[in-house]
Short mmCIF file of C-alpha atoms in Angstrom, two decimals:
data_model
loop_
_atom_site.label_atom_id
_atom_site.label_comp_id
_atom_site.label_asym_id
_atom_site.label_seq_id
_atom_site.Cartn_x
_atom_site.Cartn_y
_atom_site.Cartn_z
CA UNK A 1 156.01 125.08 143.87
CA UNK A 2 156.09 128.77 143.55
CA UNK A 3 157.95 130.93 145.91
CA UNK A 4 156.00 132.10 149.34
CA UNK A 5 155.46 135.89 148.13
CA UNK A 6 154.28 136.70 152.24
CA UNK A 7 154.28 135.08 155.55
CA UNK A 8 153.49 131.37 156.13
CA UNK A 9 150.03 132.55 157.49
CA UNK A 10 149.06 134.00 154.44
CA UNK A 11 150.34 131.14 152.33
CA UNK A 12 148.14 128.96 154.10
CA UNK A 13 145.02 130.77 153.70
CA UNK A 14 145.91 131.12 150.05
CA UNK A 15 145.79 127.38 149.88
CA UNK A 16 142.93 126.84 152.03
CA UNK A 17 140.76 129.03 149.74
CA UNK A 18 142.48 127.04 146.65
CA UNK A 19 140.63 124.04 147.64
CA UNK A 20 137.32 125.82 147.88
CA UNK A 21 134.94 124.67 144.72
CA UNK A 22 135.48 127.73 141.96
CA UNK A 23 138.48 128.76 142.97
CA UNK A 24 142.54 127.37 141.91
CA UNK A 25 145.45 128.25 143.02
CA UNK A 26 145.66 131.49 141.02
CA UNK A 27 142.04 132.65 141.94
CA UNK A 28 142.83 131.63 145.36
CA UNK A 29 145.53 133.96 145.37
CA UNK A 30 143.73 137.30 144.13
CA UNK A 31 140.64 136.03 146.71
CA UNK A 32 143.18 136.10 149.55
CA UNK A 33 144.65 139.47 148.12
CA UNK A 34 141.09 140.82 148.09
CA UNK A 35 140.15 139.30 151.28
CA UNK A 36 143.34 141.27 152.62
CA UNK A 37 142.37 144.58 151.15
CA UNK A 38 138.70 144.36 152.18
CA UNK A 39 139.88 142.49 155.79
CA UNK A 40 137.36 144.91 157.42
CA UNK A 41 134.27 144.72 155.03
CA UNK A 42 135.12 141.23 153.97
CA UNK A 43 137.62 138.52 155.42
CA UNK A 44 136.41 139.62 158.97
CA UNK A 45 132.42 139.05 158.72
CA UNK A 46 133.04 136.08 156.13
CA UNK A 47 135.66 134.38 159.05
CA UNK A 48 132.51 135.10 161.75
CA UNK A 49 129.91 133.75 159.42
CA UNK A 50 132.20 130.79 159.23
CA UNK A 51 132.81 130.24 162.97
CA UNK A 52 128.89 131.04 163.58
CA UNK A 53 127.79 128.29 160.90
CA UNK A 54 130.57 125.95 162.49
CA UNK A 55 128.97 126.23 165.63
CA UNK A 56 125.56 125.62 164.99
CA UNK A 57 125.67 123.21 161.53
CA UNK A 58 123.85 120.06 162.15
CA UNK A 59 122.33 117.00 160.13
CA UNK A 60 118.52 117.07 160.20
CA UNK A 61 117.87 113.53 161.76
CA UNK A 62 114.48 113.69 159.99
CA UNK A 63 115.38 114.28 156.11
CA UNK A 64 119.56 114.44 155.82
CA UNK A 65 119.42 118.26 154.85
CA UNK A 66 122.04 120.13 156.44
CA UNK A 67 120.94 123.44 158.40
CA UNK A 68 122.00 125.64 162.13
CA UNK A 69 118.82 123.44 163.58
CA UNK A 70 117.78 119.93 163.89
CA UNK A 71 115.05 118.88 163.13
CA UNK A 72 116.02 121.62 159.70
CA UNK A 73 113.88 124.78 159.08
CA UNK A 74 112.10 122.76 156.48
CA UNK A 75 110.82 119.74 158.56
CA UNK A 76 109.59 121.80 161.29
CA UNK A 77 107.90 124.24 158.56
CA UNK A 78 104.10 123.73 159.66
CA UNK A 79 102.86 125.65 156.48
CA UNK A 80 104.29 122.60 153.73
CA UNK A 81 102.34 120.03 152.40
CA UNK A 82 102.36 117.17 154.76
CA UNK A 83 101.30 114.82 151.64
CA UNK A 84 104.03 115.46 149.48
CA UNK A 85 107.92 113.77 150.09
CA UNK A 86 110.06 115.11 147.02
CA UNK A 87 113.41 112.77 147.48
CA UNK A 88 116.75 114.09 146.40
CA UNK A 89 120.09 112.89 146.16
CA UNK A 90 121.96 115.59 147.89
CA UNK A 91 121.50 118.75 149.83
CA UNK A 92 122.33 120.74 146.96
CA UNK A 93 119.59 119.58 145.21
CA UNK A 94 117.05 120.22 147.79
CA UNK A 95 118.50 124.19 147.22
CA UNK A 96 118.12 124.26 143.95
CA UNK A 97 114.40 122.91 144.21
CA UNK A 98 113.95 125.52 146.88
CA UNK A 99 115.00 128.22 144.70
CA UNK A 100 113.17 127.16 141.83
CA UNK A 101 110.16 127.62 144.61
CA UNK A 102 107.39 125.43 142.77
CA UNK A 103 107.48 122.89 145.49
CA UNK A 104 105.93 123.61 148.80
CA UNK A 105 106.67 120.46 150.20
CA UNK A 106 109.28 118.31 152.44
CA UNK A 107 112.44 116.80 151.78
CA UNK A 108 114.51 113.89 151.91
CA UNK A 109 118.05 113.70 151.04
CA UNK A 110 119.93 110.64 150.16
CA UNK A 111 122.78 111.34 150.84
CA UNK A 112 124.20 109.89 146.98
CA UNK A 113 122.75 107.60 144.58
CA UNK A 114 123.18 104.09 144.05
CA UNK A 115 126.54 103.21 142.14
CA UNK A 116 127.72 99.75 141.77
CA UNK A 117 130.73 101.25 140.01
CA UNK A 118 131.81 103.40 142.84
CA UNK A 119 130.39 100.65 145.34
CA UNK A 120 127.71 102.62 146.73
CA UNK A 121 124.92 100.21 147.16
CA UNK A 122 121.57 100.61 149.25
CA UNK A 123 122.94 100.20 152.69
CA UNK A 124 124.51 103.57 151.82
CA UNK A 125 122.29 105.68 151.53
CA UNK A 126 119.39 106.98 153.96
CA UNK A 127 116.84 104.28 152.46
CA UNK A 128 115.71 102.63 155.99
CA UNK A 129 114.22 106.09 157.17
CA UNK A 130 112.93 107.30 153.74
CA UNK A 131 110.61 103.86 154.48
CA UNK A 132 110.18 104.39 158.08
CA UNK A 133 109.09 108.28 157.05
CA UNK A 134 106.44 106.69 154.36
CA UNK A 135 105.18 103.99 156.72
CA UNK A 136 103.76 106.61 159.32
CA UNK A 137 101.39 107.44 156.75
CA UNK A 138 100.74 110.88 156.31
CA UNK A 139 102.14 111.10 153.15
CA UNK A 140 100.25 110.36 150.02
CA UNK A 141 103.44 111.41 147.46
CA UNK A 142 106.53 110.77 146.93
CA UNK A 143 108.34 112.71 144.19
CA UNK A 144 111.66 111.19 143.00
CA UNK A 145 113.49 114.40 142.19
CA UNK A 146 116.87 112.45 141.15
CA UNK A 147 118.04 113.50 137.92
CA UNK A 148 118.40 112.13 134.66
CA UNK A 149 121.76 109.94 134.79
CA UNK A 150 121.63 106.67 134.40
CA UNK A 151 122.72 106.58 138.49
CA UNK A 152 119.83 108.67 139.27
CA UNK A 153 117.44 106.57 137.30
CA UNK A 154 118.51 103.51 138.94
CA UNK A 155 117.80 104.44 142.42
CA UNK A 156 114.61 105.92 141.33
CA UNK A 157 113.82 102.04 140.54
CA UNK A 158 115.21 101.23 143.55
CA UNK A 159 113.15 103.45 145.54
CA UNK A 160 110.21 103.03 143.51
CA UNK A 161 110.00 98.87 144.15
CA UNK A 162 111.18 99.51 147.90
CA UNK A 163 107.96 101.80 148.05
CA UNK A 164 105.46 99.65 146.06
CA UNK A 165 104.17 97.73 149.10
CA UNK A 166 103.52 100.78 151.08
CA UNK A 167 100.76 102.26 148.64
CA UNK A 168 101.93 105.56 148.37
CA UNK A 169 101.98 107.23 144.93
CA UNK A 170 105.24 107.55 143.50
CA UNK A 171 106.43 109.82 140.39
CA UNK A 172 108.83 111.95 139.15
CA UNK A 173 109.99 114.90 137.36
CA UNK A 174 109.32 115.58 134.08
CA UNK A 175 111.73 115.17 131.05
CA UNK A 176 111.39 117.52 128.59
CA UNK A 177 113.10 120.78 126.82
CA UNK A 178 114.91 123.08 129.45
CA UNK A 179 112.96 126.42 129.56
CA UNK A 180 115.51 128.84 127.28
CA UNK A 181 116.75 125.56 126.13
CA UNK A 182 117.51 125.22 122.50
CA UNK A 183 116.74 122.05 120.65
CA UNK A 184 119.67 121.38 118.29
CA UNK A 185 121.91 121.75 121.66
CA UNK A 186 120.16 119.08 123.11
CA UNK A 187 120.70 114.91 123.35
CA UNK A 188 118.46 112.71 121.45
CA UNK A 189 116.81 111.38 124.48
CA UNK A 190 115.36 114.61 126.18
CA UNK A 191 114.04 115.35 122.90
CA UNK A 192 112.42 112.29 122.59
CA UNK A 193 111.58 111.94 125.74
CA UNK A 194 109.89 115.39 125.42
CA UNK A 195 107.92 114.37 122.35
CA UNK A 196 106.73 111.61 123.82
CA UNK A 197 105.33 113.75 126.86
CA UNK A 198 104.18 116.47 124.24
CA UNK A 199 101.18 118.05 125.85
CA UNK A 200 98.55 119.90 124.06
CA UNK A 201 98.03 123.53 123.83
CA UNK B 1 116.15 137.43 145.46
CA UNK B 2 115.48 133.77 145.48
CA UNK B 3 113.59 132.39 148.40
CA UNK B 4 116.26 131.28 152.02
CA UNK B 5 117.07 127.74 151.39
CA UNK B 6 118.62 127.31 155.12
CA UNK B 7 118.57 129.28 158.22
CA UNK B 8 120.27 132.93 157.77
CA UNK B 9 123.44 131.64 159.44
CA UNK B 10 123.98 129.61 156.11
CA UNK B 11 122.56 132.45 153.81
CA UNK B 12 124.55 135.22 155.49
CA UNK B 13 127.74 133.08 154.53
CA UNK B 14 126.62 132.26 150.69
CA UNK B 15 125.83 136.15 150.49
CA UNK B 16 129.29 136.87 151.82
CA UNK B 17 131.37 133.90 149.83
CA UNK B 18 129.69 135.62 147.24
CA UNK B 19 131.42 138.65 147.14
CA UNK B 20 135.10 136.91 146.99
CA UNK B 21 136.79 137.40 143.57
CA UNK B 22 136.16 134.59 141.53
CA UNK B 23 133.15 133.17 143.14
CA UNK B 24 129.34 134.44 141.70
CA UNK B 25 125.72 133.99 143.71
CA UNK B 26 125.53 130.62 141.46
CA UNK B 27 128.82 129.07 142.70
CA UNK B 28 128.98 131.19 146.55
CA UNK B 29 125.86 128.53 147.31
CA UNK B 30 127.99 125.45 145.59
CA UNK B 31 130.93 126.68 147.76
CA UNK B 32 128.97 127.32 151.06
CA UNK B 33 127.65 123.51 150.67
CA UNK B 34 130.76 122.45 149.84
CA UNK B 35 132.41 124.29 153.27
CA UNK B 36 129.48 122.69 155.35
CA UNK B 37 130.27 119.47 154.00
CA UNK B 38 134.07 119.48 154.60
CA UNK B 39 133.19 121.34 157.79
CA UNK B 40 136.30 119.47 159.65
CA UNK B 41 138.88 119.39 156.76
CA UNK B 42 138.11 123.11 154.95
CA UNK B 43 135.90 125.53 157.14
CA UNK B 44 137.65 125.00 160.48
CA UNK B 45 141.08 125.48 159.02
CA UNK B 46 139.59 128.21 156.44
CA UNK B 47 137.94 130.06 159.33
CA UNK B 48 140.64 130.22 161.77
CA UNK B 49 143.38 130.83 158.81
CA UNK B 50 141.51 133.91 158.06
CA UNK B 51 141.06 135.28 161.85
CA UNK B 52 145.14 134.25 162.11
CA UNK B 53 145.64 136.91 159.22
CA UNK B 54 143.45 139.38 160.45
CA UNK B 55 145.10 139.55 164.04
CA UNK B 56 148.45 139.84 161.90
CA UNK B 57 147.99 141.76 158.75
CA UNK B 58 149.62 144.79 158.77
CA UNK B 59 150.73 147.02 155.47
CA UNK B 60 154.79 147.27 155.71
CA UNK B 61 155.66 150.95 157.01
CA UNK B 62 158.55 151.02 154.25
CA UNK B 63 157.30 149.63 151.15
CA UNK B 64 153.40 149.51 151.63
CA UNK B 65 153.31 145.45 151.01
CA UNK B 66 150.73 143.99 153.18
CA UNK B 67 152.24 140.95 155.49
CA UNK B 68 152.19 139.65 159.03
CA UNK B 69 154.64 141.94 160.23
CA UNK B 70 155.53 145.19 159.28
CA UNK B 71 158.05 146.20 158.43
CA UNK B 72 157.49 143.22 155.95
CA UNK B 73 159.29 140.02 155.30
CA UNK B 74 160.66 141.41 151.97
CA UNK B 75 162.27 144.59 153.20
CA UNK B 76 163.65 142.80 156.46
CA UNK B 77 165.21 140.19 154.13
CA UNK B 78 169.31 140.92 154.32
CA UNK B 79 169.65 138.58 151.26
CA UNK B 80 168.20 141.25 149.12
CA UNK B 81 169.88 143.22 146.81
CA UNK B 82 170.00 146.97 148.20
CA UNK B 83 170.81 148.46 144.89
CA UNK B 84 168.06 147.41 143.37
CA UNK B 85 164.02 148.45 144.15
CA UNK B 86 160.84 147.84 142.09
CA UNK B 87 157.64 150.09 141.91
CA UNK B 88 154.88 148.12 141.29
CA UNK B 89 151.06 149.62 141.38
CA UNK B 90 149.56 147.03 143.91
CA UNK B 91 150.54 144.03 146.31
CA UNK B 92 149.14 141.84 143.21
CA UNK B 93 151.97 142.75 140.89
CA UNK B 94 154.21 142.57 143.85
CA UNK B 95 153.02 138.91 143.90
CA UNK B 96 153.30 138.03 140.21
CA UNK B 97 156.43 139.18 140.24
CA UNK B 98 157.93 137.32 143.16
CA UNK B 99 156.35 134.56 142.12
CA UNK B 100 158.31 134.72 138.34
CA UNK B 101 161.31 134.70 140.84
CA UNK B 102 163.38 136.51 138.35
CA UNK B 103 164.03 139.15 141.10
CA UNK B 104 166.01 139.46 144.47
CA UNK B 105 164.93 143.20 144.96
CA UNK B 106 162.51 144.95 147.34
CA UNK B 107 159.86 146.73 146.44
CA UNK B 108 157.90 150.25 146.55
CA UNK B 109 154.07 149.96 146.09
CA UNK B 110 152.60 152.84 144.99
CA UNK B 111 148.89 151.63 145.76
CA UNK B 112 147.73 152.53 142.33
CA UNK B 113 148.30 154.21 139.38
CA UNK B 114 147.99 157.50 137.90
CA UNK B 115 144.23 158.01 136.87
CA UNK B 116 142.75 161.59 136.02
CA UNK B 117 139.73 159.98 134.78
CA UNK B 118 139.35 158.47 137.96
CA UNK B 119 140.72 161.41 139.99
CA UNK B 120 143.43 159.66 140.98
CA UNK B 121 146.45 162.56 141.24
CA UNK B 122 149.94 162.11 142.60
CA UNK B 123 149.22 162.83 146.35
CA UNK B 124 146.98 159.48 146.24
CA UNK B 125 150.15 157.42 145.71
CA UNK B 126 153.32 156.41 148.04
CA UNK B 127 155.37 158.90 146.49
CA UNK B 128 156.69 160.91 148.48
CA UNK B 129 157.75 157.46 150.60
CA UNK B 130 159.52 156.83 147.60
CA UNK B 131 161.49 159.84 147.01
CA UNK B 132 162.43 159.58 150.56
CA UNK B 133 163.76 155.68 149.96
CA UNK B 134 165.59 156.74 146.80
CA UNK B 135 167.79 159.71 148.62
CA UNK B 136 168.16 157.37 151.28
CA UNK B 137 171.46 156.73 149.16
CA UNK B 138 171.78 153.00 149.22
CA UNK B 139 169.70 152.49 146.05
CA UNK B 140 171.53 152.47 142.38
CA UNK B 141 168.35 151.34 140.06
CA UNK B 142 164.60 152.01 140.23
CA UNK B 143 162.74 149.34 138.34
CA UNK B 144 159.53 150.87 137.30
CA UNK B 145 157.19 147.27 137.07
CA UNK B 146 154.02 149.63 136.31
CA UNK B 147 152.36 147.51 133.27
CA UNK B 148 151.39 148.39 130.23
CA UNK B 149 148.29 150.01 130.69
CA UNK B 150 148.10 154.13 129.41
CA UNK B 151 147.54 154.83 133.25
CA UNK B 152 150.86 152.84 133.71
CA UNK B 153 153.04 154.25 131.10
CA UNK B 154 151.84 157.69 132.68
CA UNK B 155 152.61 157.03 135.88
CA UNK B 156 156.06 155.65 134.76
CA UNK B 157 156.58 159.08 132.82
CA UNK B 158 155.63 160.79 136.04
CA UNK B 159 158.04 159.12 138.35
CA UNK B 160 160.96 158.85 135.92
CA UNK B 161 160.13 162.88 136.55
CA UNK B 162 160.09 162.65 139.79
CA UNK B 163 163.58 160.84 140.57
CA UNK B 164 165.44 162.22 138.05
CA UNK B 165 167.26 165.27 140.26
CA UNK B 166 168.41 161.89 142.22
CA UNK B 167 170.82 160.75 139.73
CA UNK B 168 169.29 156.92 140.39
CA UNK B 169 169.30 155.11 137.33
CA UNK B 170 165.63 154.37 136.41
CA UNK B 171 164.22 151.52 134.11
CA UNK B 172 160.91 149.89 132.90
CA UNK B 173 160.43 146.18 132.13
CA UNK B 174 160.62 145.07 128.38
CA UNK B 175 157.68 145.27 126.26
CA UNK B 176 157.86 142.22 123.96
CA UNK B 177 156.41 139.03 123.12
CA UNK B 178 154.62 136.96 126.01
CA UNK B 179 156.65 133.48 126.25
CA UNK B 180 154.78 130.99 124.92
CA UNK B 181 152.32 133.67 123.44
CA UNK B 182 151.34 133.16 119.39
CA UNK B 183 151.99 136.16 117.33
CA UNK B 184 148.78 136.70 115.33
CA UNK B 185 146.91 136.95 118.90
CA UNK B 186 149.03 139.75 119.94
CA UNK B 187 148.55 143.21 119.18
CA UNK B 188 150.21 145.57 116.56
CA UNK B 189 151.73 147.96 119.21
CA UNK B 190 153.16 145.09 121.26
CA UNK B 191 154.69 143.30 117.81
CA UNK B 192 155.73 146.94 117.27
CA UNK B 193 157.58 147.38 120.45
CA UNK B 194 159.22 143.29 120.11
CA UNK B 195 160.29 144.52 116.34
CA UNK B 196 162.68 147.55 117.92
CA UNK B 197 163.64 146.06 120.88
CA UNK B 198 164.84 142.68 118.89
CA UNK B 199 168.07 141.08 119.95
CA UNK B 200 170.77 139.14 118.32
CA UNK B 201 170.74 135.50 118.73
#
């Protein structure tokens, strides 16, 4: 334990910002230092945007994404496809689909995947109203956006026998070469997984 | 600009996260989602450390430290050596070396160095504090903590100048090999430096 260098109200905020994801206890230190310096440009609006998101977060009761309204921006967005349910694991998948912004469509998150290992099993994840959403029958699709470990793949099974009954048409994303990607950097799966999905030209 | 993923509550904070040292656009958003998640445990306590520092923060009216009282808790500190004060260039080095806790001394920041390049001249610095604090009497050595940097050695050259009517003895820290450091990593005017300034064992 290094010695407090300031008052015990700095040293906490030094530690608070050590736990935040991309930042360790030395980081944390020159972000508090910097937060100090720039306290009018910086620490002040970040500590308002903080309080403002505090105040307002909720849990879309809908789909599981987290946003400052409930129902979330997304399932009260008239203009998406009504048709189309891409599933995800976690809300910070949902961003990163959103940002890729090839999907036009609505969400459902989750909230994990299934792992026996770490004892998460169905009753653990938001599975009951992912079927209630399908069973009102607008949509036609439902994407399984859940990545390519082996947890991911099992709940896609899951979720794809849960769903059989219903009708709906279930699929999911593509394996294949990251764009930029190079090929002797990659497994022997994607690639053969991508030949096997070669498509012609 | 990638397309808002949440309301502008959440996007004002990613933008904002993003500009803390350490964190990029790519990891502001894993942070943000991260802060929303932990919303009880980390953004509370985050959020109302920071407003706690910014109702305090002061920079010290003797040394130019930044702390929640001024003057700070270094230079109220009775257990300090009085003989002996360190320049440093910034609160950072200030930090590092309090935290090496080799050092019971107070401190002079100077809030920079030296820089014509960057038009940095003498009257941009706590100088003339300093002079003040060294004919103050009580102080026998002036530890000049300035780094290595050419900016550095200048400004060390400049202040040695500066205090040397004052008869205080004034001192730099040792150049030298960096514990735990491997010699063929470390530069020739460094090795130099650790060759003349060798000592006996």
């Amino acid at each position: 334990m290094p010695r407090a260098v300031a008052g015990p109200e700095i040293e906490r905020l030094i530690s608070l910002l050590a736990r935040v994801p991309g930042l360790g206890p030395r980081s944390a230190r020159r972000a508090a230092l910097q937060l100090i310096k720039k306290r009018e440009q910086l620490m002040g609006p970040l500590a308002s945007a903080m309080e403002d998101v505090l105040g307002k977060i909720a849990t879309c009761r809908v789909c599981g994404n987290v946003d400052v309204r409930d129902p979330c921006s997304i399932c009260t967005d008239d203009t998406r496809d009504p048709n189309l349910l891409v599933v995800v694991a976690d809300v910070s998948d949902l961003w990163a689909l959103e940002r890729a912004g090839a999907l036009n469509a609505r969400y459902h998150v989750l909230g994990g995947t299934l792992s026996p290992l770490d004892g998460i099993g169905p009753d653990d994840l938001n599975l009951a109203s992912l079927v209630g959403r399908v069973h009102e029958g607008a949509i036609k699709e439902v994407l399984l956006a859940l990545g390519g470990t082996v947890d991911g793949q099992t709940t896609a099974h899951y979720v794809t026998d849960l769903l059989r009954e219903s009708g709906v048409k279930v699929t999911r994303l593509a394996h294949g070469v990251p764009v930029g990607g190079e090929l002797d950097y990659l497994d022997e799966g994607t690639l053969a997984a991508a030949i096997r999905a070669r498509t012609s030209l």
